[in-house]
Amino acid sequence: MGSEAPILPKWASEPCMMGIDEAGRGPVLGPMVYGCLYCAVSYQKILASLNFADSKTLKEEKREELFENLKANESIGWAVDVIDPSELSAKMLKKTKINLNEISHDSAMGLITRVLAMGVLLTEVYLDTVGDPEKYRIKLSERFPSIKFVVAKKADSLYPVVSGASIVAKVTRDQALRNWVLDETAENMHRNFGSGYPGDPETRAWLEHHKHSVFGFPTLVRFSWGTCTSYFKDIVEVLWESDSLDEEGSSNRSNKRQLKLSSVGFTGCKRKSEEIESSGKGRCKFFQARKLELVNHF
Amino acid sequence: MEVESERGLSDKPKNGILGSIDLRSSESVVDLTGQVHQLPCCIKHDGPCPVSQYFKPHKTGVEVEGLAVEEACFRGRKLQGATIPLPEGYCGYVLGKKKNPEKSNTSEAHEGNCWKVAAKFQNIKYWNHDSLPSGNDAFMRCFHWFAVANALHKPVTCDDLASQSTTSERM
């Protein structure tokens, strides 16, 4: 989504600057949105006079008004990347986990790639840091050698172009959450999510109400968030192969060996309920390869 | 159809078990075809749960090795899977413990091993965490056992013996 006009504006072939900012990184539910705003470097002074401030310091109505203004402004372009909570959960809970910083970096670089592909001559990009600012700047510069990057803490309050991007991101995130259609069709579900931040009492009440003993939460929730872990303590336990690999990696060796001995078969092939799948241990290769085990106890 | 039930209880084999599965009622039981899922995790729960309200597989349009790949998520994990029809001549059953009416003349061990059909199914959706379904998955390879078992358990006929002896004579 963004201002992808069929005809590229004339100013896009002048040297352009871009600001990138994020909204919804902290909340336990809803999408994380990366937004960008770009304009000709020569437009910088006028941009500064448009009163974009860090989106967090503005009231919701004011933010929406500013977003409408910038959408109507032909000297400004914008784009967003909406990362759904199910995508965040899936990536952070993959067998090889992708952390939130990496997801954020990829999203920002995706926006730059998209705007460059439209034919905009980007020469400067300003963004808030994710992780170590210098490492991030080097990563970006290596990927886009023709662009000068300014990575700074609180970039959204320092550079008007980033303030503008923060408005794009924040308004998009708020609208996405407001219009969210729950995938789940269980009864008694409602959409009073609150802000989505773990500290918000309304969000906490929503989580408590929508907790399910087997499924956990609706897919609106980021299952990989620490906030969820405390809720999962009281519900049905689910064991994954990828989790047991983690544990094996960290547990000491003698422990592991003991575990293995006990599962080889001195217990009389009685299947342990916590085993994730059958093993075919102790049988010929044909069965081992297919994890077919002889069950003689039900 | 009773399995191994007429052999009596005294000669219980050491390496096996004795039990019976009653398939007689299988015609009238509920058909769960399209609703049986094999998940790549252990869910420590045994009982009903509203699967169709929370578990929403969708087709991806991607096809791998002739399998139409579907996607779903469970507890935040992305699952990729496919629907596998059971081979011709085979049927999947959900079994439940059978209450034996002639309780007096059966021992406890036998009592615990009487099963009857609670539901049946003709296909199964199996899911991988983070990998596309493939013929190399252990689950898919399990189906090889059917052909091997058939070969192993096919009764030997007089013709088989005759052809076997002619072959060995020639050698």
Tab-separated table of N, CA and C in Angstrom, chain A residues 89-90 93-95 183-186 212-216 219 223 235-243 273-276 286-287 289-292 296 298, chain B residues 15-17 40-45 49-56 73-79 97 113 115 129-131 138-139 141-142 144-145 148:
chain	number	residue	atom	x	y	z
A	89	SER	N	4.516	-14.083	14.656
A	89	SER	CA	4.580	-15.290	15.496
A	89	SER	C	5.313	-16.397	14.754
A	90	ALA	N	4.906	-16.624	13.494
A	90	ALA	CA	5.477	-17.735	12.726
A	90	ALA	C	6.986	-17.584	12.578
A	93	LEU	N	8.838	-18.041	15.860
A	93	LEU	CA	8.721	-19.400	16.412
A	93	LEU	C	9.119	-20.468	15.407
A	94	LYS	N	9.809	-20.041	14.351
A	94	LYS	CA	10.318	-21.016	13.381
A	94	LYS	C	11.320	-21.935	14.050
A	95	LYS	N	11.625	-23.055	13.388
A	95	LYS	CA	12.658	-23.950	13.918
A	95	LYS	C	13.965	-23.175	14.069
A	183	ASP	N	-10.113	-14.065	12.543
A	183	ASP	CA	-10.164	-15.286	11.746
A	183	ASP	C	-11.057	-16.333	12.414
A	184	GLU	N	-11.018	-16.333	13.727
A	184	GLU	CA	-11.692	-17.361	14.498
A	184	GLU	C	-13.198	-17.092	14.546
A	185	THR	N	-13.966	-18.169	14.598
A	185	THR	CA	-15.415	-18.010	14.552
A	185	THR	C	-16.083	-18.486	15.838
A	186	ALA	N	-15.313	-18.523	16.918
A	186	ALA	CA	-15.886	-18.927	18.201
A	186	ALA	C	-16.879	-17.861	18.668
A	212	HIS	N	-7.780	-19.546	25.052
A	212	HIS	CA	-8.397	-20.862	24.857
A	212	HIS	C	-7.422	-21.946	25.303
A	213	SER	N	-7.938	-22.934	26.033
A	213	SER	CA	-7.052	-23.922	26.663
A	213	SER	C	-6.234	-24.713	25.653
A	214	VAL	N	-6.763	-24.940	24.460
A	214	VAL	CA	-6.024	-25.726	23.469
A	214	VAL	C	-5.353	-24.826	22.425
A	215	PHE	N	-6.097	-23.847	21.908
A	215	PHE	CA	-5.566	-23.050	20.793
A	215	PHE	C	-4.742	-21.851	21.260
A	216	GLY	N	-4.804	-21.547	22.519
A	216	GLY	CA	-4.030	-20.429	23.043
A	216	GLY	C	-4.800	-19.130	22.911
A	219	THR	N	-5.459	-15.664	16.245
A	219	THR	CA	-4.210	-15.364	15.536
A	219	THR	C	-3.871	-13.874	15.525
A	223	PHE	N	2.010	-14.808	19.471
A	223	PHE	CA	2.283	-15.924	20.384
A	223	PHE	C	3.711	-15.910	20.903
A	235	ILE	N	-2.603	-23.297	30.626
A	235	ILE	CA	-3.409	-24.007	29.634
A	235	ILE	C	-2.728	-25.312	29.198
A	236	VAL	N	-3.407	-26.044	28.332
A	236	VAL	CA	-2.902	-27.331	27.855
A	236	VAL	C	-1.485	-27.173	27.302
A	237	GLU	N	-0.602	-28.050	27.741
A	237	GLU	CA	0.781	-27.969	27.289
A	237	GLU	C	0.897	-28.544	25.871
A	238	VAL	N	1.673	-27.878	25.045
A	238	VAL	CA	1.926	-28.366	23.689
A	238	VAL	C	3.439	-28.451	23.495
A	239	LEU	N	3.919	-29.632	23.093
A	239	LEU	CA	5.357	-29.821	22.896
A	239	LEU	C	5.669	-29.894	21.411
A	240	TRP	N	6.728	-29.153	21.013
A	240	TRP	CA	7.154	-29.129	19.616
A	240	TRP	C	8.532	-29.715	19.498
A	241	GLU	N	8.776	-30.296	18.354
A	241	GLU	CA	10.088	-30.850	18.076
A	241	GLU	C	11.156	-29.770	18.207
A	242	SER	N	10.862	-28.557	17.673
A	242	SER	CA	11.850	-27.486	17.700
A	242	SER	C	12.180	-27.054	19.128
A	243	ASP	N	11.216	-27.152	20.049
A	243	ASP	CA	11.475	-26.808	21.444
A	243	ASP	C	12.399	-27.834	22.078
A	273	SER	N	3.529	-40.460	27.086
A	273	SER	CA	2.578	-39.520	26.485
A	273	SER	C	3.267	-38.232	26.035
A	274	GLU	N	4.440	-37.914	26.640
A	274	GLU	CA	5.080	-36.653	26.252
A	274	GLU	C	5.949	-36.788	25.010
A	275	GLU	N	6.057	-38.012	24.474
A	275	GLU	CA	6.828	-38.154	23.251
A	275	GLU	C	6.043	-37.531	22.100
A	276	ILE	N	6.739	-36.771	21.288
A	276	ILE	CA	6.072	-36.028	20.236
A	276	ILE	C	5.625	-36.950	19.111
A	286	PHE	N	14.117	-50.199	8.038
A	286	PHE	CA	12.886	-49.881	7.312
A	286	PHE	C	11.905	-49.157	8.240
A	287	PHE	N	11.764	-49.680	9.449
A	287	PHE	CA	10.809	-49.087	10.394
A	287	PHE	C	11.350	-47.801	11.003
A	289	ALA	N	13.318	-45.624	9.639
A	289	ALA	CA	13.225	-44.531	8.675
A	289	ALA	C	11.795	-44.008	8.572
A	290	ARG	N	10.852	-44.863	8.902
A	290	ARG	CA	9.446	-44.459	8.798
A	290	ARG	C	8.838	-44.160	10.160
A	291	LYS	N	9.689	-44.238	11.172
A	291	LYS	CA	9.242	-43.994	12.542
A	291	LYS	C	8.042	-44.850	12.905
A	292	LEU	N	8.057	-46.094	12.429
A	292	LEU	CA	6.974	-47.017	12.745
A	292	LEU	C	7.398	-47.829	13.957
A	296	ASN	N	2.303	-52.203	21.706
A	296	ASN	CA	1.589	-53.338	22.304
A	296	ASN	C	1.016	-52.980	23.662
A	298	PHE	N	-1.932	-50.138	25.041
A	298	PHE	CA	-2.796	-48.996	24.729
A	298	PHE	C	-3.196	-48.256	25.992
B	15	ASN	N	5.268	-61.472	23.644
B	15	ASN	CA	5.700	-60.247	22.964
B	15	ASN	C	4.560	-59.477	22.319
B	16	GLY	N	3.377	-59.959	22.482
B	16	GLY	CA	2.262	-59.266	21.850
B	16	GLY	C	1.179	-59.000	22.851
B	17	ILE	N	0.063	-58.634	22.360
B	17	ILE	CA	-1.062	-58.434	23.250
B	17	ILE	C	-2.289	-59.064	22.624
B	40	PRO	N	2.416	-31.705	13.972
B	40	PRO	CA	3.805	-32.004	14.329
B	40	PRO	C	4.147	-31.621	15.763
B	41	CYS	N	3.238	-31.890	16.681
B	41	CYS	CA	3.475	-31.535	18.085
B	41	CYS	C	2.661	-32.462	18.967
B	42	CYS	N	2.969	-32.414	20.264
B	42	CYS	CA	2.213	-33.226	21.205
B	42	CYS	C	1.299	-32.294	22.009
B	43	ILE	N	0.006	-32.456	21.865
B	43	ILE	CA	-0.964	-31.639	22.592
B	43	ILE	C	-1.447	-32.456	23.784
B	44	LYS	N	-1.124	-31.999	24.961
B	44	LYS	CA	-1.458	-32.796	26.141
B	44	LYS	C	-2.906	-32.566	26.563
B	45	HIS	N	-3.769	-32.972	25.682
B	45	HIS	CA	-5.197	-32.805	25.934
B	45	HIS	C	-5.909	-33.960	25.264
B	49	CYS	N	-12.639	-30.476	21.307
B	49	CYS	CA	-12.301	-29.057	21.255
B	49	CYS	C	-12.758	-28.466	19.914
B	50	PRO	N	-13.074	-27.178	19.899
B	50	PRO	CA	-13.719	-26.570	18.721
B	50	PRO	C	-12.746	-26.317	17.577
B	51	VAL	N	-12.266	-27.388	16.965
B	51	VAL	CA	-11.229	-27.296	15.928
B	51	VAL	C	-11.640	-26.368	14.788
B	52	SER	N	-12.856	-26.548	14.284
B	52	SER	CA	-13.235	-25.777	13.086
B	52	SER	C	-13.368	-24.281	13.368
B	53	GLN	N	-13.537	-23.910	14.641
B	53	GLN	CA	-13.646	-22.482	14.958
B	53	GLN	C	-12.285	-21.792	15.044
B	54	TYR	N	-11.251	-22.564	15.332
B	54	TYR	CA	-9.932	-21.967	15.539
B	54	TYR	C	-8.892	-22.380	14.501
B	55	PHE	N	-9.013	-23.599	13.994
B	55	PHE	CA	-8.000	-24.119	13.079
B	55	PHE	C	-8.515	-23.948	11.659
B	56	LYS	N	-7.915	-22.991	10.926
B	56	LYS	CA	-8.467	-22.610	9.630
B	56	LYS	C	-7.448	-22.819	8.504
B	73	CYS	N	-2.196	-22.235	11.007
B	73	CYS	CA	-1.312	-22.005	12.144
B	73	CYS	C	-1.915	-22.564	13.406
B	74	PHE	N	-1.044	-22.978	14.288
B	74	PHE	CA	-1.455	-23.503	15.585
B	74	PHE	C	-0.451	-23.015	16.616
B	75	ARG	N	-0.974	-22.372	17.657
B	75	ARG	CA	-0.131	-21.802	18.713
B	75	ARG	C	0.988	-20.930	18.126
B	76	GLY	N	0.651	-20.179	17.080
B	76	GLY	CA	1.603	-19.235	16.523
B	76	GLY	C	2.566	-19.829	15.508
B	77	ARG	N	2.614	-21.161	15.428
B	77	ARG	CA	3.520	-21.785	14.460
B	77	ARG	C	2.829	-21.883	13.111
B	78	LYS	N	3.631	-21.676	12.065
B	78	LYS	CA	3.078	-21.843	10.727
B	78	LYS	C	3.221	-23.303	10.321
B	79	LEU	N	2.108	-23.872	9.914
B	79	LEU	CA	2.115	-25.266	9.491
B	79	LEU	C	1.861	-25.342	7.994
B	97	LYS	N	-12.834	-47.511	23.619
B	97	LYS	CA	-12.922	-48.703	24.471
B	97	LYS	C	-14.343	-49.245	24.447
B	113	ASN	N	-8.843	-54.311	26.660
B	113	ASN	CA	-8.388	-54.330	25.289
B	113	ASN	C	-9.481	-54.670	24.281
B	115	TRP	N	-12.087	-53.036	21.766
B	115	TRP	CA	-12.259	-51.754	21.099
B	115	TRP	C	-13.400	-51.816	20.102
B	129	HIS	N	5.864	-28.526	10.580
B	129	HIS	CA	6.224	-27.205	11.095
B	129	HIS	C	7.361	-26.687	10.243
B	130	ASP	N	7.078	-25.633	9.434
B	130	ASP	CA	8.165	-24.972	8.706
B	130	ASP	C	8.748	-25.716	7.518
B	131	SER	N	8.156	-26.814	7.091
B	131	SER	CA	8.689	-27.419	5.868
B	131	SER	C	7.537	-27.910	5.011
B	138	ALA	N	8.644	-38.901	6.969
B	138	ALA	CA	8.421	-40.217	7.580
B	138	ALA	C	6.952	-40.618	7.474
B	139	PHE	N	6.068	-39.652	7.645
B	139	PHE	CA	4.649	-39.969	7.605
B	139	PHE	C	4.237	-40.544	6.249
B	141	ARG	N	6.162	-41.958	4.103
B	141	ARG	CA	6.864	-43.212	3.840
B	141	ARG	C	6.236	-44.381	4.597
B	142	CYS	N	5.448	-44.082	5.639
B	142	CYS	CA	4.758	-45.136	6.376
B	142	CYS	C	3.881	-45.973	5.454
B	144	HIS	N	4.496	-47.122	2.719
B	144	HIS	CA	5.240	-48.207	2.075
B	144	HIS	C	4.972	-49.538	2.769
B	145	TRP	N	4.684	-49.457	4.057
B	145	TRP	CA	4.490	-50.675	4.826
B	145	TRP	C	3.350	-51.534	4.265
B	148	VAL	N	4.739	-53.841	1.655
B	148	VAL	CA	5.626	-54.834	2.267
B	148	VAL	C	4.807	-55.852	3.055
